[in-house]
Each structure stands twice: as C-alpha cells, then as structure tokens.
PDB file of C-alpha atoms and ligand atoms in Angstrom:
ATOM      1  CA  VAL I1392     -92.892 -67.780  72.298  1.00 37.00           C
ATOM      2  CA  PRO I1393     -92.107 -71.872  72.410  1.00 39.00           C
ATOM      3  CA  ASP I1394     -94.743 -73.797  70.816  1.00 41.00           C
ATOM      4  CA  THR I1395     -94.515 -76.669  72.716  1.00 40.00           C
ATOM      5  CA  PRO I1396     -96.012 -76.597  76.375  1.00 38.00           C
ATOM      6  CA  VAL I1397     -94.104 -77.482  79.399  1.00 39.00           C
ATOM      7  CA  VAL I1398     -94.858 -80.725  80.320  1.00 38.00           C
ATOM      8  CA  ASP I1399     -93.366 -83.017  82.641  1.00 37.00           C
ATOM      9  CA  LEU I1400     -92.135 -86.535  82.524  1.00 33.00           C
ATOM     10  CA  ASP I1401     -95.659 -88.326  82.099  1.00 41.00           C
ATOM     11  CA  HIS I1402     -98.194 -85.923  81.935  1.00 43.00           C
ATOM     12  CA  ARG I1403    -101.882 -86.202  80.735  1.00 46.00           C
ATOM     13  CA  ASP I1404    -101.852 -84.933  76.835  1.00 47.00           C
ATOM     14  CA  GLU I1405    -103.820 -87.734  75.469  1.00 49.00           C
ATOM     15  CA  SER I1406    -103.126 -86.526  71.862  1.00 48.00           C
ATOM     16  CA  GLY I1407    -102.513 -90.087  69.583  1.00 53.00           C
ATOM     17  CA  GLU I1408     -98.890 -89.479  69.323  1.00 54.00           C
ATOM     18  CA  TYR I1409     -98.631 -89.872  73.347  1.00 55.00           C
ATOM     19  CA  LEU I1410    -100.461 -92.425  73.657  1.00 56.00           C
ATOM     20  CA  ARG I1411     -99.096 -94.666  70.724  1.00 58.00           C
ATOM     21  CA  TYR I1412     -95.624 -93.775  72.305  1.00 57.00           C
ATOM     22  CA  HIS I1413     -96.974 -94.919  75.486  1.00 58.00           C
ATOM     23  CA  ALA I1414     -98.626 -98.089  74.382  1.00 56.00           C
ATOM     24  CA  ALA I1415     -95.311 -99.086  71.902  1.00 57.00           C
ATOM     25  CA  ARG I1416     -92.705 -98.079  74.879  1.00 58.00           C
ATOM     26  CA  ASP I1417     -92.603-101.085  76.808  1.00 55.00           C
ATOM     27  CA  GLU I1418     -92.484-103.388  73.853  1.00 53.00           C
ATOM     28  CA  GLN I1419     -89.384-101.088  72.464  1.00 57.00           C
ATOM     29  CA  ARG I1420     -87.182-101.036  75.002  1.00 64.00           C
ATOM     30  CA  PRO I1421     -85.588-103.621  77.507  1.00 67.00           C
ATOM     31  CA  GLU I1422     -84.930-101.093  79.644  1.00 69.00           C
ATOM     32  CA  TYR I1423     -88.509-100.478  80.828  1.00 74.00           C
ATOM     33  CA  ASP I1424     -89.340-104.045  81.023  1.00 78.00           C
ATOM     34  CA  ARG I1425     -86.333-104.014  83.792  1.00 82.00           C
ATOM     35  CA  HIS I1426     -88.031-100.550  84.870  1.00 83.00           C
ATOM     36  CA  ARG I1427     -91.256-102.366  84.987  1.00 86.00           C
ATOM     37  CA  ALA I1428     -89.791-105.680  86.949  1.00 90.00           C
ATOM     38  CA  ASP I1429     -88.454-103.018  89.604  1.00 91.00           C
ATOM     39  CA  VAL I1430     -91.856-101.243  89.814  1.00 93.00           C
ATOM     40  CA  ARG I1431     -94.011-104.761  90.084  1.00 92.00           C
ATOM     41  CA  ASP I1432     -91.223-105.906  92.832  1.00 94.00           C
ATOM     42  CA  LEU I1433     -92.178-103.049  95.692  1.00 96.00           C
ATOM     43  CA  THR I1434     -95.579-104.140  94.922  1.00 97.00           C
ATOM     44  CA  GLY I1435     -94.703-107.481  96.561  1.00 96.00           C
ATOM     45  CA  ALA I1436     -98.013-108.721  95.051  1.00 95.00           C
ATOM     46  CA  VAL I1437     -97.562-112.878  95.602  1.00 95.00           C
ATOM     47  CA  ALA I1438    -100.349-115.328  94.718  1.00 96.00           C
ATOM     48  CA  GLY I1439    -103.831-114.405  96.488  1.00 96.00           C
ATOM     49  CA  SER I1440    -103.034-110.744  96.539  1.00 97.00           C
ATOM     50  CA  SER I1441    -105.672-107.753  95.745  1.00 97.00           C
ATOM     51  CA  LEU I1442    -103.730-105.321  93.930  1.00 98.00           C
ATOM     52  CA  LEU I1443    -105.359-102.314  92.743  1.00 98.00           C
ATOM     53  CA  GLU I1444    -103.426 -99.648  90.322  1.00 98.00           C
ATOM     54  CA  VAL I1445    -104.555 -96.418  89.575  1.00 97.00           C
ATOM     55  CA  GLY I1446    -104.210 -94.799  86.677  1.00 94.00           C
ATOM     56  CA  CYS I1447    -102.800 -97.739  85.265  1.00 94.00           C
ATOM     57  CA  GLY I1448    -102.820 -95.507  81.670  1.00 88.00           C
ATOM     58  CA  THR I1449    -102.058 -98.521  79.275  1.00 87.00           C
ATOM     59  CA  GLY I1450    -102.114-101.103  81.426  1.00 91.00           C
ATOM     60  CA  ALA I1451     -98.303-101.950  81.058  1.00 89.00           C
ATOM     61  CA  HIS I1452     -98.267-103.718  84.228  1.00 94.00           C
ATOM     62  CA  LEU I1453    -101.459-105.598  84.480  1.00 95.00           C
ATOM     63  CA  PRO I1454    -100.877-108.922  82.532  1.00 94.00           C
ATOM     64  CA  HIS I1455     -97.742-109.461  85.041  1.00 94.00           C
ATOM     65  CA  PHE I1456    -100.070-108.610  88.192  1.00 96.00           C
ATOM     66  CA  TRP I1457    -102.635-111.537  86.755  1.00 96.00           C
ATOM     67  CA  ASN I1458     -99.828-113.372  86.453  1.00 94.00           C
ATOM     68  CA  SER I1459     -98.336-112.757  90.051  1.00 95.00           C
ATOM     69  CA  VAL I1460    -101.806-112.986  91.846  1.00 96.00           C
ATOM     70  CA  GLY I1461    -103.357-115.817  90.252  1.00 92.00           C
ATOM     71  CA  PRO I1462    -106.767-117.483  90.444  1.00 88.00           C
ATOM     72  CA  HIS I1463    -107.365-116.652  93.829  1.00 92.00           C
ATOM     73  CA  GLY I1464    -105.986-112.903  93.727  1.00 95.00           C
ATOM     74  CA  ARG I1465    -107.489-110.230  92.473  1.00 96.00           C
ATOM     75  CA  VAL I1466    -106.524-106.985  90.166  1.00 97.00           C
ATOM     76  CA  VAL I1467    -108.669-104.020  89.654  1.00 97.00           C
ATOM     77  CA  ALA I1468    -107.000-101.024  87.241  1.00 97.00           C
ATOM     78  CA  ALA I1469    -108.239 -97.859  87.187  1.00 97.00           C
ATOM     79  CA  ASP I1470    -108.146 -94.728  85.100  1.00 93.00           C
ATOM     80  CA  SER I1471    -109.686 -91.596  84.556  1.00 91.00           C
ATOM     81  CA  SER I1472    -109.245 -91.696  80.661  1.00 87.00           C
ATOM     82  CA  GLU I1473    -111.283 -94.026  78.914  1.00 89.00           C
ATOM     83  CA  LYS I1474    -108.751 -93.820  75.678  1.00 86.00           C
ATOM     84  CA  MET I1475    -105.959 -94.932  78.218  1.00 87.00           C
ATOM     85  CA  LEU I1476    -108.979 -97.939  79.407  1.00 91.00           C
ATOM     86  CA  ASP I1477    -109.452 -99.066  75.644  1.00 90.00           C
ATOM     87  CA  LEU I1478    -105.317 -99.702  75.174  1.00 87.00           C
ATOM     88  CA  ALA I1479    -105.368-101.263  78.130  1.00 92.00           C
ATOM     89  CA  ARG I1480    -108.197-103.490  77.638  1.00 94.00           C
ATOM     90  CA  ALA I1481    -106.434-104.109  74.261  1.00 91.00           C
ATOM     91  CA  ARG I1482    -102.984-105.285  75.515  1.00 90.00           C
ATOM     92  CA  LEU I1483    -104.983-107.576  77.748  1.00 94.00           C
ATOM     93  CA  GLN I1484    -106.890-108.858  75.105  1.00 93.00           C
ATOM     94  CA  THR I1485    -103.272-109.331  73.264  1.00 92.00           C
ATOM     95  CA  ALA I1486    -102.224-110.717  75.907  1.00 92.00           C
ATOM     96  CA  GLN I1487    -104.823-113.445  76.589  1.00 94.00           C
ATOM     97  CA  VAL I1488    -105.685-111.659  80.015  1.00 94.00           C
ATOM     98  CA  PRO I1489    -109.534-112.431  81.300  1.00 92.00           C
ATOM     99  CA  LEU I1490    -111.542-109.097  81.673  1.00 93.00           C
ATOM    100  CA  PHE I1491    -113.835-109.149  84.446  1.00 88.00           C
ATOM    101  CA  ASP I1492    -116.754-108.406  82.239  1.00 75.00           C
ATOM    102  CA  ASP I1493    -116.798-112.335  81.210  1.00 62.00           C
ATOM    103  CA  GLU I1494    -115.177-114.441  83.825  1.00 73.00           C
ATOM    104  CA  PRO I1495    -112.642-113.823  87.043  1.00 85.00           C
ATOM    105  CA  GLY I1496    -110.268-111.204  85.535  1.00 93.00           C
ATOM    106  CA  VAL I1497    -108.714-107.898  84.748  1.00 97.00           C
ATOM    107  CA  GLU I1498    -111.289-104.975  86.237  1.00 96.00           C
ATOM    108  CA  LEU I1499    -111.115-102.019  84.308  1.00 96.00           C
ATOM    109  CA  VAL I1500    -112.951 -99.269  86.080  1.00 96.00           C
ATOM    110  CA  HIS I1501    -113.210 -95.595  84.624  1.00 94.00           C
ATOM    111  CA  GLY I1502    -112.800 -92.736  87.231  1.00 94.00           C
ATOM    112  CA  ARG I1503    -111.003 -90.455  88.858  1.00 93.00           C
ATOM    113  CA  LEU I1504    -108.688 -91.292  91.823  1.00 95.00           C
ATOM    114  CA  GLU I1505    -110.755 -88.814  94.341  1.00 93.00           C
ATOM    115  CA  SER I1506    -114.349 -90.523  93.226  1.00 93.00           C
ATOM    116  CA  LEU I1507    -113.661 -94.332  92.496  1.00 94.00           C
ATOM    117  CA  GLY I1508    -116.061 -95.756  94.965  1.00 89.00           C
ATOM    118  CA  ILE I1509    -114.071 -98.562  95.226  1.00 91.00           C
ATOM    119  CA  GLU I1510    -113.869-100.161  98.915  1.00 87.00           C
ATOM    120  CA  GLY I1511    -110.474-100.028 101.225  1.00 92.00           C
ATOM    121  CA  VAL I1512    -109.990-103.763 100.820  1.00 95.00           C
ATOM    122  CA  PHE I1513    -106.842-104.096  98.736  1.00 98.00           C
ATOM    123  CA  ASP I1514    -103.498-104.970  99.832  1.00 98.00           C
ATOM    124  CA  VAL I1515    -101.166-103.212  97.318  1.00 98.00           C
ATOM    125  CA  VAL I1516    -102.477-100.113  95.792  1.00 98.00           C
ATOM    126  CA  LEU I1517    -100.403 -99.084  93.419  1.00 98.00           C
ATOM    127  CA  ALA I1518     -99.442 -95.212  91.695  1.00 97.00           C
ATOM    128  CA  ASP I1519     -96.822 -95.753  89.212  1.00 93.00           C
ATOM    129  CA  ARG I1520     -96.487 -91.894  88.097  1.00 88.00           C
ATOM    130  CA  LEU I1521     -99.485 -90.469  88.873  1.00 89.00           C
ATOM    131  CA  ILE I1522     -99.148 -87.971  92.139  1.00 88.00           C
ATOM    132  CA  GLY I1523     -97.171 -85.793  89.865  1.00 80.00           C
ATOM    133  CA  HIS I1524    -100.841 -84.866  87.959  1.00 78.00           C
ATOM    134  CA  LEU I1525    -102.366 -83.929  90.828  1.00 85.00           C
ATOM    135  CA  GLU I1526    -103.273 -80.595  92.298  1.00 83.00           C
ATOM    136  CA  ASP I1527    -102.735 -82.122  95.593  1.00 89.00           C
ATOM    137  CA  PRO I1528    -100.291 -84.755  96.376  1.00 90.00           C
ATOM    138  CA  VAL I1529    -101.131 -84.863 100.272  1.00 94.00           C
ATOM    139  CA  ALA I1530    -105.388 -85.230  99.248  1.00 95.00           C
ATOM    140  CA  GLY I1531    -104.065 -87.788  96.276  1.00 95.00           C
ATOM    141  CA  LEU I1532    -102.183 -90.427  98.913  1.00 96.00           C
ATOM    142  CA  GLN I1533    -104.912 -89.960 101.247  1.00 96.00           C
ATOM    143  CA  HIS I1534    -107.142 -91.167  98.790  1.00 97.00           C
ATOM    144  CA  LEU I1535    -104.448 -94.020  97.889  1.00 97.00           C
ATOM    145  CA  ALA I1536    -104.671 -95.148 101.448  1.00 97.00           C
ATOM    146  CA  ALA I1537    -108.429 -95.189 101.826  1.00 96.00           C
ATOM    147  CA  LEU I1538    -108.332 -97.763  99.105  1.00 97.00           C
ATOM    148  CA  ALA I1539    -105.689 -99.991 100.593  1.00 97.00           C
ATOM    149  CA  ARG I1540    -106.814-102.124 103.779  1.00 97.00           C
ATOM    150  CA  ALA I1541    -105.524-101.319 106.739  1.00 96.00           C
ATOM    151  CA  GLY I1542    -102.252-102.283 107.119  1.00 96.00           C
ATOM    152  CA  GLY I1543    -101.562-102.764 103.364  1.00 97.00           C
ATOM    153  CA  ARG I1544     -99.343-101.508 101.546  1.00 98.00           C
ATOM    154  CA  VAL I1545     -99.499 -98.138  98.985  1.00 98.00           C
ATOM    155  CA  VAL I1546     -96.704 -97.836  96.395  1.00 98.00           C
ATOM    156  CA  VAL I1547     -95.883 -94.698  94.525  1.00 96.00           C
ATOM    157  CA  ILE I1548     -93.759 -94.151  91.744  1.00 93.00           C
ATOM    158  CA  ASN I1549     -92.356 -91.361  90.768  1.00 89.00           C
ATOM    159  CA  MET I1550     -89.658 -89.674  88.301  1.00 84.00           C
ATOM    160  CA  LEU I1551     -87.069 -87.703  90.514  1.00 85.00           C
ATOM    161  CA  ASN I1552     -86.793 -85.061  88.195  1.00 81.00           C
ATOM    162  CA  ALA I1553     -83.670 -83.383  90.389  1.00 82.00           C
ATOM    163  CA  ALA I1554     -81.739 -86.591  89.472  1.00 85.00           C
ATOM    164  CA  THR I1555     -81.954 -86.274  86.291  1.00 86.00           C
ATOM    165  CA  THR I1556     -79.135 -85.812  83.898  1.00 89.00           C
ATOM    166  CA  VAL I1557     -78.391 -84.738  80.796  1.00 90.00           C
ATOM    167  CA  SER I1558     -74.526 -84.050  78.696  1.00 87.00           C
ATOM    168  CA  LEU I1559     -74.208 -80.877  76.814  1.00 91.00           C
ATOM    169  CA  GLY I1560     -70.276 -81.736  76.291  1.00 86.00           C
ATOM    170  CA  SER I1561     -67.435 -81.773  78.482  1.00 86.00           C
ATOM    171  CA  GLU I1562     -66.826 -77.738  78.274  1.00 89.00           C
ATOM    172  CA  VAL I1563     -67.384 -76.125  81.777  1.00 92.00           C
ATOM    173  CA  SER I1564     -70.043 -73.686  79.810  1.00 91.00           C
ATOM    174  CA  ASP I1565     -72.312 -77.085  78.418  1.00 91.00           C
ATOM    175  CA  ARG I1566     -71.802 -78.959  81.736  1.00 92.00           C
ATOM    176  CA  ALA I1567     -73.040 -74.926  83.855  1.00 94.00           C
ATOM    177  CA  LEU I1568     -76.082 -74.678  80.879  1.00 95.00           C
ATOM    178  CA  ALA I1569     -77.303 -78.169  81.270  1.00 94.00           C
ATOM    179  CA  ALA I1570     -77.135 -77.818  85.315  1.00 93.00           C
ATOM    180  CA  ARG I1571     -79.400 -74.314  85.055  1.00 94.00           C
ATOM    181  CA  VAL I1572     -81.787 -75.752  82.205  1.00 92.00           C
ATOM    182  CA  LEU I1573     -82.583 -78.721  84.782  1.00 90.00           C
ATOM    183  CA  ALA I1574     -82.854 -76.718  87.551  1.00 89.00           C
ATOM    184  CA  TRP I1575     -84.779 -74.394  86.189  1.00 89.00           C
ATOM    185  CA  ARG I1576     -87.333 -77.508  84.908  1.00 84.00           C
ATOM    186  CA  VAL I1577     -87.705 -78.973  88.624  1.00 83.00           C
ATOM    187  CA  GLU I1578     -88.436 -75.143  89.773  1.00 82.00           C
ATOM    188  CA  ARG I1579     -90.742 -74.414  87.224  1.00 78.00           C
ATOM    189  CA  GLY I1580     -92.038 -78.047  86.099  1.00 68.00           C
ATOM    190  CA  THR I1581     -95.561 -79.444  87.533  1.00 66.00           C
ATOM    191  CA  THR I1582     -96.528 -81.496  90.696  1.00 68.00           C
ATOM    192  CA  SER I1583     -94.434 -84.230  89.274  1.00 67.00           C
ATOM    193  CA  SER I1584     -91.200 -82.019  89.413  1.00 68.00           C
ATOM    194  CA  TRP I1585     -90.397 -81.787  92.639  1.00 73.00           C
ATOM    195  CA  ALA I1586     -92.935 -84.416  94.190  1.00 76.00           C
ATOM    196  CA  SER I1587     -91.457 -87.240  94.209  1.00 76.00           C
ATOM    197  CA  SER I1588     -88.275 -86.014  96.519  1.00 78.00           C
ATOM    198  CA  VAL I1589     -90.912 -85.252  99.299  1.00 86.00           C
ATOM    199  CA  VAL I1590     -93.159 -88.619  99.321  1.00 91.00           C
ATOM    200  CA  PRO I1591     -92.272 -89.435 102.494  1.00 92.00           C
ATOM    201  CA  SER I1592     -92.544 -85.918 104.194  1.00 93.00           C
ATOM    202  CA  LEU I1593     -95.953 -86.085 101.951  1.00 93.00           C
ATOM    203  CA  ALA I1594     -97.016 -89.672 103.008  1.00 95.00           C
ATOM    204  CA  LYS I1595     -96.986 -88.555 107.079  1.00 95.00           C
ATOM    205  CA  ARG I1596     -98.988 -85.827 106.377  1.00 95.00           C
ATOM    206  CA  ALA I1597    -101.394 -88.180 104.611  1.00 95.00           C
ATOM    207  CA  GLY I1598    -100.991 -90.352 107.905  1.00 95.00           C
ATOM    208  CA  LEU I1599     -99.312 -93.234 105.742  1.00 97.00           C
ATOM    209  CA  GLU I1600     -96.219 -94.982 107.337  1.00 96.00           C
ATOM    210  CA  ALA I1601     -92.952 -94.953 104.960  1.00 95.00           C
ATOM    211  CA  VAL I1602     -91.755 -98.395 105.253  1.00 95.00           C
ATOM    212  CA  GLY I1603     -88.841 -98.272 102.579  1.00 94.00           C
ATOM    213  CA  ALA I1604     -87.314 -97.036  99.195  1.00 94.00           C
ATOM    214  CA  LYS I1605     -85.665 -97.885  96.143  1.00 94.00           C
ATOM    215  CA  CYS I1606     -83.967 -95.655  93.157  1.00 92.00           C
ATOM    216  CA  TRP I1607     -83.256 -97.174  89.701  1.00 90.00           C
ATOM    217  CA  THR I1608     -81.868 -95.448  86.359  1.00 88.00           C
ATOM    218  CA  PHE I1609     -82.897 -95.765  82.798  1.00 82.00           C
ATOM    219  CA  THR I1610     -81.064 -94.288  80.052  1.00 84.00           C
ATOM    220  CA  CYS I1611     -82.651 -92.946  76.708  1.00 83.00           C
ATOM    221  CA  ARG I1612     -80.112 -92.440  74.271  1.00 86.00           C
ATOM    222  CA  THR I1613     -81.607 -90.530  71.235  1.00 85.00           C
ATOM    223  CA  LEU I1614     -83.868 -87.318  71.494  1.00 85.00           C
ATOM    224  CA  ALA I1615     -86.533 -89.299  69.878  1.00 78.00           C
ATOM    225  CA  GLU I1616     -86.563 -91.608  72.560  1.00 76.00           C
ATOM    226  CA  THR I1617     -87.353 -89.059  75.211  1.00 74.00           C
ATOM    227  CA  PHE I1618     -90.062 -87.823  73.569  1.00 57.00           C
ATOM    228  CA  PRO I1619     -92.577 -87.022  74.752  1.00 52.00           C
ATOM    229  CA  HIS I1620     -91.611 -87.656  78.396  1.00 53.00           C
ATOM    230  CA  THR I1621     -88.653 -85.143  78.435  1.00 56.00           C
ATOM    231  CA  PRO I1622     -88.932 -82.417  75.640  1.00 71.00           C
ATOM    232  CA  LEU I1623     -85.930 -81.908  76.241  1.00 82.00           C
ATOM    233  CA  LEU I1624     -85.509 -79.936  73.015  1.00 84.00           C
ATOM    234  CA  SER I1625     -88.037 -77.336  74.417  1.00 83.00           C
ATOM    235  CA  TYR I1626     -86.744 -76.471  77.788  1.00 87.00           C
ATOM    236  CA  GLY I1627     -84.464 -73.955  76.617  1.00 90.00           C
ATOM    237  CA  ASP I1628     -86.748 -72.016  74.506  1.00 89.00           C
ATOM    238  CA  HIS I1629     -89.420 -72.128  77.667  1.00 87.00           C
ATOM    239  CA  ALA I1630     -86.147 -71.176  80.393  1.00 91.00           C
ATOM    240  CA  PHE I1631     -85.495 -68.157  77.755  1.00 92.00           C
ATOM    241  CA  ALA I1632     -89.309 -67.425  78.010  1.00 91.00           C
ATOM    242  CA  ASP I1633     -89.091 -67.267  81.761  1.00 90.00           C
ATOM    243  CA  GLY I1634     -86.163 -65.272  81.859  1.00 92.00           C
ATOM    244  CA  ALA I1635     -83.744 -68.362  83.231  1.00 92.00           C
ATOM    245  CA  LEU I1636     -81.679 -67.990  79.915  1.00 94.00           C
ATOM    246  CA  SER I1637     -80.146 -65.891  77.388  1.00 96.00           C
ATOM    247  CA  ALA I1638     -81.632 -66.352  73.648  1.00 96.00           C
ATOM    248  CA  SER I1639     -77.783 -67.445  72.936  1.00 96.00           C
ATOM    249  CA  GLU I1640     -77.944 -70.065  75.704  1.00 96.00           C
ATOM    250  CA  ALA I1641     -81.603 -71.161  74.140  1.00 95.00           C
ATOM    251  CA  ALA I1642     -79.901 -71.792  71.120  1.00 96.00           C
ATOM    252  CA  GLN I1643     -77.191 -73.093  72.363  1.00 95.00           C
ATOM    253  CA  TRP I1644     -79.122 -75.813  74.346  1.00 95.00           C
ATOM    254  CA  ARG I1645     -80.953 -76.845  71.638  1.00 93.00           C
ATOM    255  CA  GLU I1646     -78.118 -76.996  69.405  1.00 94.00           C
ATOM    256  CA  ARG I1647     -75.642 -78.828  71.404  1.00 95.00           C
ATOM    257  CA  LEU I1648     -78.121 -81.522  71.716  1.00 94.00           C
ATOM    258  CA  GLU I1649     -79.217 -81.752  68.343  1.00 94.00           C
ATOM    259  CA  ALA I1650     -75.403 -81.956  67.046  1.00 95.00           C
ATOM    260  CA  LEU I1651     -75.091 -84.550  69.830  1.00 95.00           C
ATOM    261  CA  ASP I1652     -77.506 -86.453  69.229  1.00 93.00           C
ATOM    262  CA  ALA I1653     -76.645 -86.561  65.145  1.00 95.00           C
ATOM    263  CA  ALA I1654     -73.124 -87.537  66.286  1.00 96.00           C
ATOM    264  CA  GLY I1655     -74.582 -90.762  68.586  1.00 94.00           C
ATOM    265  CA  GLU I1656     -73.655 -88.916  71.373  1.00 93.00           C
ATOM    266  CA  PHE I1657     -76.670 -88.015  73.136  1.00 91.00           C
ATOM    267  CA  ALA I1658     -77.759 -89.124  76.675  1.00 89.00           C
ATOM    268  CA  VAL I1659     -79.981 -88.580  79.126  1.00 88.00           C
ATOM    269  CA  THR I1660     -80.519 -90.547  82.217  1.00 88.00           C
ATOM    270  CA  VAL I1661     -83.725 -90.338  84.379  1.00 85.00           C
ATOM    271  CA  THR I1662     -84.354 -91.743  88.207  1.00 88.00           C
ATOM    272  CA  VAL I1663     -87.396 -93.621  89.148  1.00 89.00           C
ATOM    273  CA  ARG I1664     -87.933 -93.598  92.804  1.00 91.00           C
ATOM    274  CA  GLY I1665     -90.208 -96.155  94.254  1.00 94.00           C
ATOM    275  CA  ASP I1666     -91.432 -95.272  97.788  1.00 96.00           C
ATOM    276  CA  VAL I1667     -93.181 -98.379  99.850  1.00 97.00           C
ATOM    277  CA  LEU I1668     -96.130 -97.249 102.119  1.00 98.00           C
ATOM    278  CA  GLN I1669     -98.206 -98.525 104.939  1.00 97.00           C
ATOM    279  CA  ARG I1670    -101.991 -98.020 106.188  1.00 97.00           C
ATOM    280  CA  PRO I1671    -101.499 -97.779 109.698  1.00 94.00           C
ATOM    281  CA  THR I1672    -103.601-100.870 110.691  1.00 91.00           C
ATOM    282  CA  ALA I1673    -106.537-100.188 112.691  1.00 71.00           C
ATOM    283  CA  GLY I1674    -106.935 -99.218 116.730  1.00 50.00           C
TER     284      GLY I1674
HETATM  285  C1  LIG A2262     -98.061 -91.885  83.477  1.00 52.69           C
HETATM  286  S1  LIG A2262     -99.486 -92.612  83.009  1.00 52.69           S
HETATM  287  C2  LIG A2262     -99.717 -94.025  83.996  1.00 52.69           C
HETATM  288  C3  LIG A2262     -99.274 -95.019  83.494  1.00 52.69           C
HETATM  289  C4  LIG A2262     -99.020 -96.518  83.896  1.00 52.69           C
HETATM  290  N1  LIG A2262     -99.415 -96.363  85.973  1.00 52.69           N
HETATM  291  C5  LIG A2262     -98.394 -97.151  83.632  1.00 52.69           C
HETATM  292  O1  LIG A2262     -97.256 -97.181  84.512  1.00 52.69           O
HETATM  293  O2  LIG A2262     -97.595 -97.645  82.474  1.00 52.69           O
HETATM  294  C6  LIG A2262    -100.746 -91.413  84.461  1.00 52.69           C
HETATM  295  C7  LIG A2262    -102.058 -92.105  84.197  1.00 52.69           C
HETATM  296  O3  LIG A2262    -102.832 -91.677  85.292  1.00 52.69           O
HETATM  297  C8  LIG A2262    -104.264 -91.031  84.728  1.00 52.69           C
HETATM  298  N2  LIG A2262    -104.794 -89.791  85.479  1.00 52.69           N
HETATM  299  C9  LIG A2262    -104.347 -88.573  85.982  1.00 52.69           C
HETATM  300  N3  LIG A2262    -105.010 -88.105  86.850  1.00 52.69           N
HETATM  301  C10 LIG A2262    -105.825 -89.248  87.327  1.00 52.69           C
HETATM  302  C11 LIG A2262    -106.931 -89.124  88.244  1.00 52.69           C
HETATM  303  N4  LIG A2262    -107.428 -88.231  89.015  1.00 52.69           N
HETATM  304  N5  LIG A2262    -107.495 -90.223  88.940  1.00 52.69           N
HETATM  305  C12 LIG A2262    -107.057 -91.553  88.182  1.00 52.69           C
HETATM  306  N6  LIG A2262    -106.700 -91.910  86.966  1.00 52.69           N
HETATM  307  C13 LIG A2262    -105.755 -90.318  86.573  1.00 52.69           C
HETATM  308  C14 LIG A2262    -103.733 -90.831  83.473  1.00 52.69           C
HETATM  309  O4  LIG A2262    -104.788 -90.644  82.608  1.00 52.69           O
HETATM  310  C15 LIG A2262    -102.644 -91.683  82.805  1.00 52.69           C
HETATM  311  O5  LIG A2262    -103.318 -92.785  82.057  1.00 52.69           O
END
C-alpha cells in the first residue's frame, strides 16, 4: 500500500513541511511571482477597492493587495487554519504591512468560508486555490458571492489539472504511460482535480455571471520542486493500488521520473485557470 496519501494540488495538510514549503516557495521561484501578478491582475483591485481573500494561506498576495488598494481601500484575509494565519501575520510583519489590530491595516480573520460572518460589501472576493478543498463547490461559490457587494467581482483561481503535462521520455510507451497516470489522477483525485475545468457551469448554478477567464502555465524542473503540490512519484503506486496500472508500469513511472530528474531533464508543466465572476447587481 503506498505510504503517501493521494493528495491534490494545494491539499489541506498542515504538516510543518507543507507550511514551510508554502512560506518559502514564493521567495524561491520567479515564476511564482509572475503567477501571482496574473492573479492580482484578474482581481482588478485599484486604489480605494475593498478586497477579501478567502483561504489566504500564508498570505503571499496580501502585501501586494495592500499596496494596490492604498490608504482608502480595505484588505481582509480569512483562513480556516490558524497556522496559516500565523504565517500570513509573520509575512505581513516582515513586509512592514500594518495589521488591523493596531491601526488601519490588513485584517486577518480565522474562520471557514461557510460561516465567516463578514458582511457582503467587498468589491472583490478572491479564492485562490480554495474551491478544490470544498466538498460542495457550488455552495462554496454561493458563499463567496454572498461576501461580494451587488455587482462585485468573485475571482476563482485553480489548477487545471487535466492540462498538466509531464514527460517520461519520447518512446510511445513512455508517453502512453504518462497520459494514463495523469488521466487517472484527474478521474480519481479530489475536487480540485476536476472543479477548475467546470467553474463557469458551477458559477451559473451558484447564481454568478462568468465575465472572463484566463489560463497560464508554469513549469517545475525538479521533482523536489513539485513537492507537495504534485507528489508525482506516488501517483504510479496509487494508480496500481487502484487497479489502473500494473506493478511493472507503476515501477516504470517511478524509475523514469527519477532517472529524468537525476539527468536534469525532468519537467512538469502545470496550467492555472482564473475565472472572473460577477455577483449580479440587485434588482
Ligand atoms: C492552497 S491554500 C491557498 C493559498 C493562498 N490562497 C495563496 O494564494 O497562497 C488553501 C487555503 O484554504 C484554506 N481553507 C481550506 N478550506 C477552507 C474553508 N472552508 N474556509 C476557509 N479557508 C479554507 C486552507 O487552510 C489553506 O490555507
């Protein structure tokens, strides 16, 4: 039985390793800077905007939001994990962003999306890789919509897992094996494996209008860099345990990935999808 649980991109594991990884990666990877700038563009936040991020995690967006909205704006960030909020607080302090406790500043709120008790007054509500964690993504989108003002924007960011590419080599058997493992992952993974591809239809059911979408990619060039977002190595073992691969195929998956990594030829490309949704104006 594989010892690594099947987890999907951005799972909710709060182990120290996961948190450390989250806290460090933005500083380590210029590609993440571009990724985050794309997310912020989609929010459309400008001076004076009010913005709520639900599932803010370690708060990597928050200093930028604070700078964008300025002294007449408002930034609130909520997360269900106190450990994540501690990291977000530390990040803000390091960046010398004021916290709301003392003066006008970023407000950090401990709570779940489903019961935040925050008024629906925000120009923008952002959920960056949150809805994949939710058992009912439509209800989640309804909760997000309720937090925005009438006519306000809800921005939903997710990994488009069906578009992930990983190369095991140029042989037909390598390509076929990679395709099978990645397809297995989308089919058998958690909500975040599939939800991103159907956000517009989920949004419609939640009473939101889809007004725009954008996709972009980033590439991890070492296996270590993919941890823990895409524990690719374990997928073969899980697919075997699930009856989707033979034992020798599972072994081939692991061996090929490790060999490519050792040779400096490993690459996984992840696609991100951002959907811009709008809460209808009243009446
Ligand atoms: C992948 S992290 C998002 C990180 C952050 N948005 C960023 O861009 O770095 C997902 C976050 O959602 C939080 N979360 C999961 N379910 C939640 C819920 N129902 N309500 C609020 N936060 C939740 C988790 O604690 C975690 O910090």
